[in-house]
Short mmCIF file of C-alpha atoms and ligand atoms in Angstrom, two decimals:
data_model
loop_
_atom_site.label_atom_id
_atom_site.label_comp_id
_atom_site.label_asym_id
_atom_site.label_seq_id
_atom_site.Cartn_x
_atom_site.Cartn_y
_atom_site.Cartn_z
CA MET A 95 -0.01 -0.06 0.02
CA THR A 96 1.35 3.39 -0.95
CA VAL A 97 0.90 5.81 1.81
CA ARG A 98 -1.10 8.81 0.74
CA VAL A 99 -1.63 11.88 3.03
CA ARG A 100 -2.94 15.28 2.64
CA LEU A 101 -3.19 18.69 4.03
CA ALA A 102 -6.71 20.15 3.69
CA PRO A 103 -6.50 23.88 4.62
CA SER A 104 -9.35 26.25 4.46
CA PRO A 105 -8.30 29.30 2.56
CA THR A 106 -9.98 31.69 5.02
CA GLY A 107 -6.79 33.10 6.48
CA THR A 108 -3.09 33.21 6.23
CA LEU A 109 -0.97 30.06 6.73
CA HIS A 110 -1.19 29.47 10.54
CA ILE A 111 1.43 27.78 12.51
CA GLY A 112 -0.94 24.89 13.51
CA THR A 113 -1.71 24.24 9.91
CA ALA A 114 1.89 24.45 8.92
CA ARG A 115 2.82 21.99 11.86
CA THR A 116 0.01 19.60 10.55
CA ALA A 117 1.46 19.88 6.99
CA LEU A 118 5.00 19.13 8.19
CA PHE A 119 3.90 16.07 10.04
CA ASN A 120 2.08 14.77 6.95
CA TRP A 121 4.91 15.61 4.78
CA LEU A 122 7.57 13.93 7.06
CA PHE A 123 5.34 10.87 7.32
CA ALA A 124 4.94 10.61 3.48
CA ARG A 125 8.52 11.06 2.78
CA LYS A 126 9.43 8.51 5.55
CA LYS A 127 7.11 6.01 3.98
CA ASN A 128 7.88 6.90 0.33
CA GLY A 129 4.37 7.89 -0.03
CA LYS A 130 2.53 10.89 -1.51
CA PHE A 131 1.87 14.17 0.17
CA LEU A 132 -1.17 15.85 -1.38
CA ILE A 133 -3.09 19.17 -0.91
CA ARG A 134 -6.76 19.85 -1.02
CA ILE A 135 -7.79 23.41 -0.63
CA GLU A 136 -11.20 23.27 1.15
CA ASP A 137 -12.64 26.44 -0.43
CA THR A 138 -16.32 25.65 -0.07
CA ASP A 139 -17.08 28.48 2.30
CA LYS A 140 -17.65 30.93 -0.60
CA GLU A 141 -17.89 34.02 1.59
CA ARG A 142 -14.68 33.54 3.55
CA SER A 143 -12.50 31.61 1.01
CA LYS A 144 -10.07 33.96 -0.85
CA SER A 145 -7.68 33.03 -3.69
CA GLU A 146 -4.96 35.23 -2.01
CA PHE A 147 -5.26 32.99 1.05
CA THR A 148 -4.59 29.97 -1.03
CA ASP A 149 -1.47 31.62 -2.53
CA ASN A 150 -0.25 32.61 0.94
CA ILE A 151 -0.74 29.01 2.28
CA LEU A 152 0.98 27.41 -0.69
CA LYS A 153 3.93 30.04 -0.66
CA GLY A 154 4.26 29.59 2.98
CA LEU A 155 4.48 25.71 2.70
CA GLN A 156 7.07 26.14 -0.03
CA TRP A 157 9.00 28.50 2.02
CA LEU A 158 9.24 26.07 4.76
CA GLY A 159 10.68 23.66 2.30
CA LEU A 160 7.62 21.34 1.83
CA ASP A 161 6.72 20.14 -1.59
CA TRP A 162 3.69 18.12 -2.74
CA ASP A 163 3.29 15.48 -5.38
CA GLN A 164 0.22 16.64 -7.39
CA SER A 165 -1.40 19.95 -8.24
CA PRO A 166 -3.59 20.83 -5.20
CA ILE A 167 -7.30 19.82 -5.68
CA LEU A 168 -9.75 22.61 -5.18
CA GLN A 169 -12.64 21.14 -3.15
CA SER A 170 -15.27 23.56 -4.72
CA LYS A 171 -14.61 21.85 -8.07
CA ARG A 172 -15.79 18.51 -6.69
CA ILE A 173 -19.27 19.58 -5.67
CA LYS A 174 -21.00 17.21 -8.09
CA ASP A 175 -19.67 14.17 -6.15
CA HIS A 176 -20.53 15.73 -2.94
CA ARG A 177 -24.17 16.19 -3.88
CA LEU A 178 -24.18 12.64 -5.29
CA ALA A 179 -23.21 11.32 -2.01
CA ILE A 180 -25.84 13.33 -0.24
CA LYS A 181 -28.46 12.02 -2.81
CA TYR A 182 -27.31 8.55 -2.16
CA LEU A 183 -27.75 8.87 1.58
CA LEU A 184 -31.25 10.54 1.06
CA ASP A 185 -32.38 7.66 -1.26
CA LYS A 186 -31.10 5.11 1.33
CA GLY A 187 -33.01 6.79 4.03
CA LEU A 188 -29.78 7.39 5.91
CA ALA A 189 -30.39 11.05 5.61
CA TYR A 190 -33.46 13.27 5.62
CA ARG A 191 -34.73 16.82 5.13
CA CYS A 192 -35.06 18.74 8.39
CA TYR A 193 -37.42 21.74 8.24
CA THR A 194 -36.84 23.11 11.77
CA THR A 195 -36.42 26.90 11.48
CA GLU A 196 -33.52 28.75 12.99
CA GLU A 197 -35.98 30.26 15.57
CA GLU A 198 -37.23 26.80 16.56
CA LEU A 199 -33.53 25.62 16.85
CA GLU A 200 -32.69 28.51 18.97
CA LYS A 201 -35.73 27.81 21.32
CA MET A 202 -34.74 24.25 21.74
CA ARG A 203 -31.21 25.16 22.60
CA GLU A 204 -32.23 27.61 25.13
CA LYS A 205 -34.59 25.12 26.76
CA GLN A 206 -31.79 22.49 26.84
CA ILE A 207 -29.34 24.97 28.46
CA SER A 208 -32.00 26.00 31.19
CA ASN A 209 -32.36 22.29 32.00
CA ASN A 210 -28.48 22.00 32.21
CA GLN A 211 -28.32 19.79 29.20
CA ALA A 212 -25.84 19.93 26.55
CA PRO A 213 -27.21 21.58 23.32
CA ARG A 214 -27.98 19.14 20.77
CA TYR A 215 -30.45 18.60 17.81
CA ASP A 216 -33.29 16.60 19.30
CA ASN A 217 -33.82 14.73 15.92
CA ARG A 218 -37.43 15.96 15.85
CA HIS A 219 -37.79 15.75 12.04
CA ARG A 220 -36.07 12.32 11.73
CA ASP A 221 -39.32 10.39 10.94
CA LEU A 222 -41.76 12.90 9.68
CA SER A 223 -44.81 11.45 7.94
CA PRO A 224 -45.44 12.33 4.26
CA GLU A 225 -48.29 14.48 5.38
CA GLN A 226 -46.22 16.49 7.88
CA GLU A 227 -43.51 17.03 5.35
CA LEU A 228 -45.94 18.23 2.86
CA LYS A 229 -47.28 20.74 5.31
CA PHE A 230 -43.75 22.16 5.85
CA ILE A 231 -43.26 22.24 2.05
CA ASN A 232 -46.36 24.13 1.69
CA GLU A 233 -45.47 26.57 4.30
CA LYS A 234 -42.53 27.34 1.98
CA ARG A 235 -40.03 26.28 4.76
CA SER A 236 -36.40 25.76 3.60
CA SER A 237 -34.59 22.70 4.90
CA VAL A 238 -31.14 21.26 5.73
CA ILE A 239 -30.21 17.72 5.24
CA ARG A 240 -29.22 15.69 8.19
CA PHE A 241 -27.54 12.45 8.46
CA ARG A 242 -29.03 9.92 11.04
CA ILE A 243 -26.76 9.14 13.96
CA ASP A 244 -28.04 6.42 16.22
CA ASP A 245 -27.57 7.36 19.85
CA TYR A 246 -26.21 3.79 20.69
CA GLU A 247 -23.99 3.22 17.80
CA SER A 248 -20.52 2.63 19.06
CA ILE A 249 -17.67 4.19 17.08
CA GLN A 250 -14.13 2.98 17.53
CA TRP A 251 -10.87 3.41 15.94
CA ASN A 252 -7.08 2.86 16.60
CA ASP A 253 -5.56 6.28 16.56
CA LEU A 254 -1.79 6.15 15.67
CA VAL A 255 -1.11 8.80 18.26
CA ARG A 256 -3.79 8.30 20.95
CA GLY A 257 -4.44 4.55 20.74
CA LYS A 258 -7.93 3.00 21.16
CA MET A 259 -10.68 5.63 20.72
CA ASN A 260 -14.38 4.93 21.64
CA TRP A 261 -17.27 7.13 20.96
CA LEU A 262 -21.02 6.81 21.27
CA GLY A 263 -23.34 8.22 18.70
CA LYS A 264 -25.23 10.10 21.38
CA ASP A 265 -22.10 12.14 22.04
CA LEU A 266 -22.20 13.79 18.58
CA GLY A 267 -24.96 16.42 19.15
CA GLY A 268 -27.68 14.61 17.34
CA ASP A 269 -28.34 14.10 13.70
CA MET A 270 -25.68 15.88 11.73
CA VAL A 271 -26.37 18.59 9.06
CA ILE A 272 -24.51 17.56 5.92
CA SER A 273 -25.89 20.40 3.65
CA ARG A 274 -26.69 23.91 4.09
CA ARG A 275 -30.11 25.44 4.31
CA ALA A 276 -31.82 25.44 0.84
CA GLU A 277 -35.32 25.46 -0.77
CA SER A 278 -37.10 22.41 0.20
CA ASN A 279 -36.54 20.63 -3.05
CA GLU A 280 -32.97 21.39 -3.40
CA ILE A 281 -29.69 20.14 -2.00
CA GLY A 282 -27.80 23.11 -0.36
CA ASP A 283 -24.17 23.42 -0.24
CA PRO A 284 -22.62 20.19 1.15
CA LEU A 285 -20.84 20.69 4.46
CA TYR A 286 -17.40 19.89 5.92
CA ASN A 287 -17.75 16.31 7.41
CA LEU A 288 -19.53 15.03 4.34
CA VAL A 289 -17.23 16.48 1.86
CA VAL A 290 -14.09 15.45 3.60
CA VAL A 291 -15.17 11.85 3.46
CA VAL A 292 -16.01 12.02 -0.16
CA ASP A 293 -12.89 13.70 -1.04
CA ASP A 294 -10.48 11.70 1.15
CA SER A 295 -11.98 8.62 -0.34
CA TYR A 296 -11.63 9.98 -3.91
CA MET A 297 -8.00 10.92 -3.37
CA GLU A 298 -7.35 7.53 -1.97
CA ILE A 299 -5.99 9.06 1.31
CA THR A 300 -4.66 6.25 3.55
CA HIS A 301 -3.77 8.18 6.57
CA VAL A 302 -5.52 11.35 7.97
CA ILE A 303 -2.98 13.19 10.25
CA ARG A 304 -4.59 16.35 11.77
CA GLY A 305 -5.02 18.20 14.96
CA GLU A 306 -6.82 16.75 17.93
CA ASP A 307 -9.60 19.48 17.57
CA HIS A 308 -10.94 17.21 14.89
CA ILE A 309 -11.48 14.08 17.02
CA ALA A 310 -15.31 14.50 17.26
CA ASN A 311 -15.34 14.96 13.42
CA THR A 312 -13.44 11.78 13.01
CA ALA A 313 -16.17 9.91 14.81
CA LYS A 314 -18.78 11.49 12.65
CA GLN A 315 -16.80 10.90 9.56
CA LEU A 316 -16.51 7.15 10.37
CA LEU A 317 -20.12 6.83 10.45
CA LEU A 318 -20.28 8.55 7.06
CA TYR A 319 -17.76 6.18 5.56
CA LYS A 320 -19.83 3.31 6.75
CA ALA A 321 -23.00 4.66 5.28
CA LEU A 322 -21.41 5.46 1.97
CA ASN A 323 -19.69 2.03 1.87
CA LEU A 324 -16.33 3.51 1.64
CA ASN A 325 -13.10 2.41 3.34
CA PRO A 326 -12.04 4.74 6.07
CA PRO A 327 -8.44 5.87 6.41
CA ILE A 328 -6.17 5.35 9.36
CA PHE A 329 -6.41 8.37 11.77
CA ALA A 330 -3.66 10.27 13.81
CA HIS A 331 -4.61 13.28 15.89
CA THR A 332 -1.61 15.49 16.78
CA PRO A 333 -1.62 17.61 19.92
CA LEU A 334 -2.53 21.20 19.92
CA ILE A 335 -0.01 24.02 20.15
CA LEU A 336 -0.30 25.69 23.36
CA ASN A 337 0.89 29.34 24.34
CA THR A 338 3.36 29.96 27.20
CA ASP A 339 0.46 29.92 29.59
CA GLY A 340 -0.67 26.48 28.41
CA LYS A 341 -3.76 27.72 26.56
CA LYS A 342 -4.41 27.00 22.83
CA LEU A 343 -2.31 29.26 20.75
CA SER A 344 -4.62 31.74 19.22
CA LYS A 345 -4.53 35.04 17.28
CA ARG A 346 -4.47 36.91 20.58
CA ASP A 347 -1.01 35.59 21.14
CA GLY A 348 0.19 37.86 18.39
CA VAL A 349 2.50 35.81 16.17
CA THR A 350 0.70 32.83 14.73
CA SER A 351 0.96 33.21 11.03
CA ILE A 352 3.92 31.90 9.09
CA GLU A 353 4.31 35.23 7.42
CA ASP A 354 4.71 36.87 10.92
CA PHE A 355 7.59 34.63 11.75
CA LYS A 356 9.11 35.32 8.34
CA ALA A 357 8.71 39.09 8.93
CA MET A 358 10.33 38.86 12.34
CA GLY A 359 13.54 37.38 10.80
CA TYR A 360 12.98 33.57 11.48
CA THR A 361 14.56 31.33 9.04
CA PRO A 362 12.48 28.68 7.27
CA GLU A 363 15.04 26.04 8.24
CA ALA A 364 14.78 26.90 12.09
CA LEU A 365 11.03 27.27 11.99
CA ALA A 366 10.52 23.99 10.25
CA ASN A 367 13.02 22.32 12.62
CA TYR A 368 11.26 23.87 15.63
CA MET A 369 7.78 22.92 14.48
CA THR A 370 9.01 19.27 13.96
CA LEU A 371 9.80 19.33 17.67
CA LEU A 372 6.22 20.66 18.70
CA GLY A 373 4.69 17.53 19.98
CA TRP A 374 7.30 15.10 18.50
CA SER A 375 10.84 14.14 19.43
CA PRO A 376 13.36 11.91 17.64
CA GLU A 377 14.40 8.65 19.12
CA GLU A 378 17.97 9.87 19.47
CA GLU A 379 17.82 11.73 22.81
CA ASN A 380 18.66 15.41 22.87
CA ARG A 381 18.79 15.70 19.20
CA GLU A 382 17.18 19.02 18.48
CA ARG A 383 18.98 20.55 15.47
CA PHE A 384 18.25 18.78 12.16
CA THR A 385 16.87 19.55 8.71
CA ILE A 386 13.37 18.49 7.83
CA ASN A 387 15.08 16.14 5.17
CA GLU A 388 17.05 14.48 7.84
CA ALA A 389 13.97 14.21 10.04
CA SER A 390 12.16 12.62 7.41
CA ASN A 391 14.48 9.60 7.77
CA PHE A 392 13.70 9.11 11.31
CA PHE A 393 10.16 10.51 11.77
CA SER A 394 7.40 8.22 13.23
CA LEU A 395 3.93 8.94 14.49
CA ASP A 396 4.45 6.80 17.57
CA ARG A 397 6.73 9.35 18.95
CA VAL A 398 4.09 12.12 18.72
CA ASN A 399 2.91 13.12 22.13
CA LYS A 400 -0.60 13.19 23.32
CA ALA A 401 -0.21 16.19 25.47
CA GLY A 402 -0.45 19.66 24.09
CA ALA A 403 2.81 21.13 22.84
CA LYS A 404 3.82 24.32 24.60
CA PHE A 405 5.49 27.00 22.41
CA ASN A 406 8.99 27.69 23.54
CA TRP A 407 10.29 30.92 22.15
CA GLU A 408 13.76 30.28 23.70
CA LYS A 409 14.13 27.06 21.79
CA LEU A 410 13.04 28.57 18.48
CA ASN A 411 15.50 31.60 18.98
CA TRP A 412 18.18 29.13 19.77
CA LEU A 413 17.50 27.05 16.70
CA ASN A 414 17.35 30.26 14.69
CA SER A 415 20.61 31.53 15.78
CA GLN A 416 22.19 28.17 15.11
CA VAL A 417 20.95 28.22 11.39
CA ILE A 418 22.23 31.81 10.99
CA HIS A 419 25.61 31.06 12.55
CA GLU A 420 26.23 28.13 10.12
CA TRP A 421 25.76 30.44 7.07
CA GLU A 422 28.68 31.38 5.00
CA PRO A 423 29.01 35.27 4.95
CA GLU A 424 28.02 35.45 1.38
CA LYS A 425 24.80 33.69 2.13
CA LEU A 426 24.09 35.76 5.22
CA PHE A 427 24.72 38.96 3.33
CA LYS A 428 22.26 37.70 0.68
CA GLU A 429 19.62 37.25 3.52
CA ILE A 430 20.30 40.60 5.20
CA GLU A 431 20.76 42.78 2.15
CA PRO A 432 16.98 43.25 1.19
CA ILE A 433 16.28 44.02 4.86
CA MET A 434 19.01 46.72 4.97
CA LEU A 435 17.84 48.12 1.65
CA LYS A 436 14.45 48.27 2.80
CA LYS A 437 15.51 50.13 5.84
CA GLY A 438 17.10 52.75 3.41
CA LEU A 439 20.65 52.12 4.23
CA LYS A 440 23.18 53.00 1.41
CA LEU A 441 25.20 49.81 1.07
CA PRO A 442 28.93 50.15 0.07
CA GLU A 443 30.46 47.78 -2.42
CA LYS A 444 29.57 43.99 -2.05
CA GLU A 445 33.11 42.75 -0.49
CA TRP A 446 32.72 45.31 2.33
CA CYS A 447 29.07 44.26 2.98
CA VAL A 448 30.21 40.48 3.11
CA ASP A 449 32.91 41.33 5.56
CA LEU A 450 30.39 43.16 7.66
CA ALA A 451 28.03 40.14 7.49
CA GLU A 452 30.83 38.04 8.68
CA LEU A 453 31.64 40.32 11.61
CA ILE A 454 27.98 40.51 12.96
CA GLY A 455 26.88 37.21 12.04
CA PRO A 456 27.66 35.46 15.47
CA SER A 457 25.51 38.05 17.24
CA LEU A 458 22.34 37.59 15.18
CA THR A 459 19.41 35.61 16.70
CA LEU A 460 16.98 36.83 14.11
CA ILE A 461 17.98 37.86 10.63
CA ASN A 462 16.23 41.19 11.25
CA ASP A 463 18.66 41.89 14.17
CA CYS A 464 21.08 42.94 11.32
CA ILE A 465 19.68 46.41 11.51
CA ASP A 466 20.57 46.92 15.13
CA GLU A 467 23.91 45.09 14.75
CA THR A 468 25.10 47.07 11.82
CA LYS A 469 23.64 50.54 12.79
CA VAL A 470 26.95 51.63 14.15
CA PHE A 471 28.65 51.26 10.80
CA PHE A 472 26.10 53.40 9.10
CA GLU A 473 25.28 56.23 11.57
CA GLU A 474 27.60 58.00 13.73
CA PRO A 475 27.02 56.32 17.06
CA HIS A 476 25.92 58.29 20.13
CA LEU A 477 28.25 57.94 22.94
CA GLU A 478 26.93 55.68 25.67
CA LYS A 479 27.81 56.35 29.25
CA ASP A 480 30.60 53.64 29.49
CA ALA A 481 32.23 55.23 26.46
CA ILE A 482 31.90 58.80 27.89
CA ASP A 483 33.55 57.48 31.17
CA GLN A 484 36.23 55.68 29.10
CA LEU A 485 37.16 58.78 27.22
CA SER A 486 37.39 60.90 30.30
CA LEU A 487 40.01 58.61 31.91
CA GLU A 488 43.36 60.20 32.13
CA GLY A 489 45.44 59.59 28.90
CA ALA A 490 42.48 58.23 27.01
CA LYS A 491 42.25 61.09 24.53
CA GLU A 492 46.06 61.50 24.41
CA CYS A 493 46.59 57.81 23.15
CA LEU A 494 43.81 58.45 20.50
CA LYS A 495 45.92 61.51 19.24
CA LEU A 496 49.04 59.26 19.19
CA LEU A 497 47.10 56.74 17.08
CA LEU A 498 46.06 59.56 14.62
CA GLU A 499 49.64 60.55 14.36
CA GLU A 500 50.66 56.94 13.62
CA LEU A 501 47.99 56.67 11.12
CA SER A 502 49.08 59.81 9.25
CA LYS A 503 52.66 58.33 8.88
CA SER A 504 51.68 56.02 6.15
CA PRO A 505 48.90 56.04 3.72
CA TRP A 506 47.09 52.95 5.13
CA ASP A 507 44.87 52.72 2.38
CA GLY A 508 42.63 49.72 2.71
CA LEU A 509 43.62 49.29 6.28
CA ASN A 510 42.85 45.60 7.29
CA LYS A 511 42.56 43.89 10.60
CA ASN A 512 46.33 43.06 10.64
CA ASP A 513 47.38 46.64 9.90
CA ALA A 514 45.15 47.87 12.64
CA LYS A 515 46.74 45.59 15.11
CA GLN A 516 50.10 46.63 13.94
CA LEU A 517 49.17 50.43 14.38
CA ILE A 518 48.01 49.64 17.90
CA ASN A 519 51.13 47.80 18.81
CA ASN A 520 53.30 50.59 17.44
CA VAL A 521 51.68 53.06 19.72
CA VAL A 522 51.82 50.87 22.66
CA LYS A 523 55.55 50.00 22.15
CA ASN A 524 56.89 53.39 20.99
CA ARG A 525 54.87 55.61 23.20
CA ASN A 526 54.65 53.38 26.31
CA ILE A 527 50.90 53.29 26.36
CA LYS A 528 48.87 50.64 28.05
CA LYS A 529 47.17 48.39 25.53
CA GLY A 530 43.86 48.12 27.36
CA LEU A 531 43.61 51.86 27.59
CA ILE A 532 44.10 52.46 23.88
CA MET A 533 41.82 49.52 22.88
CA LYS A 534 38.98 50.71 25.04
CA SER A 535 39.28 54.32 24.12
CA LEU A 536 39.48 53.47 20.47
CA ARG A 537 36.32 51.26 20.96
CA ALA A 538 34.56 54.10 22.73
CA ALA A 539 35.38 56.56 19.87
CA LEU A 540 34.59 54.25 16.98
CA LEU A 541 31.69 52.37 18.25
CA GLY A 542 30.25 54.56 20.97
CA SER A 543 30.16 51.95 23.64
CA LEU A 544 32.49 49.42 25.23
CA THR A 545 30.52 46.35 24.14
CA GLY A 546 29.83 45.32 20.52
CA PRO A 547 31.62 43.52 17.66
CA ASP A 548 35.22 42.78 17.33
CA LEU A 549 37.28 45.97 17.56
CA LEU A 550 39.94 45.44 14.97
CA SER A 551 37.64 44.19 12.32
CA SER A 552 35.26 47.12 13.05
CA TRP A 553 38.10 49.54 12.78
CA ALA A 554 39.19 48.01 9.44
CA LEU A 555 35.65 48.21 8.03
CA LEU A 556 35.19 51.81 9.21
CA ALA A 557 38.56 52.64 7.77
CA ARG A 558 37.47 51.22 4.36
CA ILE A 559 34.48 53.59 4.16
CA LYS A 560 36.63 56.36 5.72
CA LYS A 561 34.73 56.86 8.69
CA ASP A 562 37.29 55.87 11.37
CA GLN A 563 39.43 59.07 11.54
CA ILE A 564 36.30 61.41 11.74
CA ARG A 565 34.93 59.33 14.60
CA ILE A 566 38.24 59.51 16.60
CA LYS A 567 38.61 63.28 15.85
CA ARG A 568 35.01 63.98 17.00
CA VAL A 569 35.84 62.73 20.70
CA LEU A 570 38.99 64.75 21.09
N1 LIG B 842 -10.30 22.30 6.39
C1 LIG B 842 -10.16 21.66 7.70
C2 LIG B 842 -9.45 22.63 8.57
O1 LIG B 842 -8.54 23.40 7.95
C3 LIG B 842 -9.45 20.31 7.29
C4 LIG B 842 -9.48 19.47 8.50
C5 LIG B 842 -9.02 17.98 8.05
O2 LIG B 842 -7.86 17.74 8.01
O3 LIG B 842 -9.94 17.25 7.80
O4 LIG B 842 -9.26 22.47 9.74
#
């Protein structure tokens, strides 16, 4: 049997981290099993579905490094099959028209709540006589179509994450609506549980891997598989992603969309790596850093946790910094260049920029940190307190003057790190100056603070764009 899995996103919003994680687990499972990873766009909610969301979802998946094995299927194109299935259920007496009005449903719900009962449809139109039905039709009532759910039907499946699952029909809220309200002789728009069953079966999906919020849907869908004489897939329900307070991660938590993570400066490699660890861990203990291609060799559903997966920003940040620190300076510059240009920075020649990238690379956690980390090379820095204190020490300014003198002796065009070192050593040796004093004072003058990137490399970079001497002179 070839494994066939799918992601079935609804294009009603941008790619959410929960959907992306579901996609990733499906992709990892498919790749591990040499199977197929498919996409079905569930665009049947005409009002809320937008093609720009479909684009956003597909681009986001690609950005994370996921690929799929066939062109995505649009659910809306398959409505004929969905209607045929509903018609089949109606013909077999497994589904029926329900004429209960919205008002009546509301009253029913209120009454149940006031009696401390869980709201459910009370199946009141399940067995209407032809006369009663005619009466409703003559009243020009619209109808939904409901699928019969026997209260005592037991529904069981072996979930690949959660083990044996047992449900009873009566826990599913009464007979289930499978098509939207329509004129009494029509079939309205088919609804989620029905279309998923018809489409998963059409796509020959062997394993449905999705979030645990779909567990009750699985119970309903299994009843539909049986009624439609279709073979159900195997199910695996993955844990929810929780925020740092242990509640379901939601829009209120701010960053939930993949494009938000991208905009903040997370790399696709780190984010995909991190999402793989959200609710799953590899057999090899303490192995946290890997590519998704590597993970596809050792991914298994039996190592997916049942408990919710708490979002851990520290771990994500650590992974992101690891990825960035592994990049060659050229690659890092390619990543930071658009961000710096967008910020309006005038970038000097490429070689200089690549050297700058190499210098600041180790201090980046997010790609976007490049703005703060390189600022000092583009704007004359404001002097921090530690720099002011340093420059007011006895002899501090003196030694900077000596350094300028030394600089003026030779042309030092294209001063590099070694030249910088040499110059300082000359002053230290010939003028009997403490190395610490000159180094710290120079740092204060050039970078405006006693902390920051490597001093000699920074000096060489500033010298190449002729900004070093100006900065030394301004503090004297
Ligand atoms: N469109 C559904 C969702 O986005 C699909 C759920 C499923 O995988 O069946 O939640």
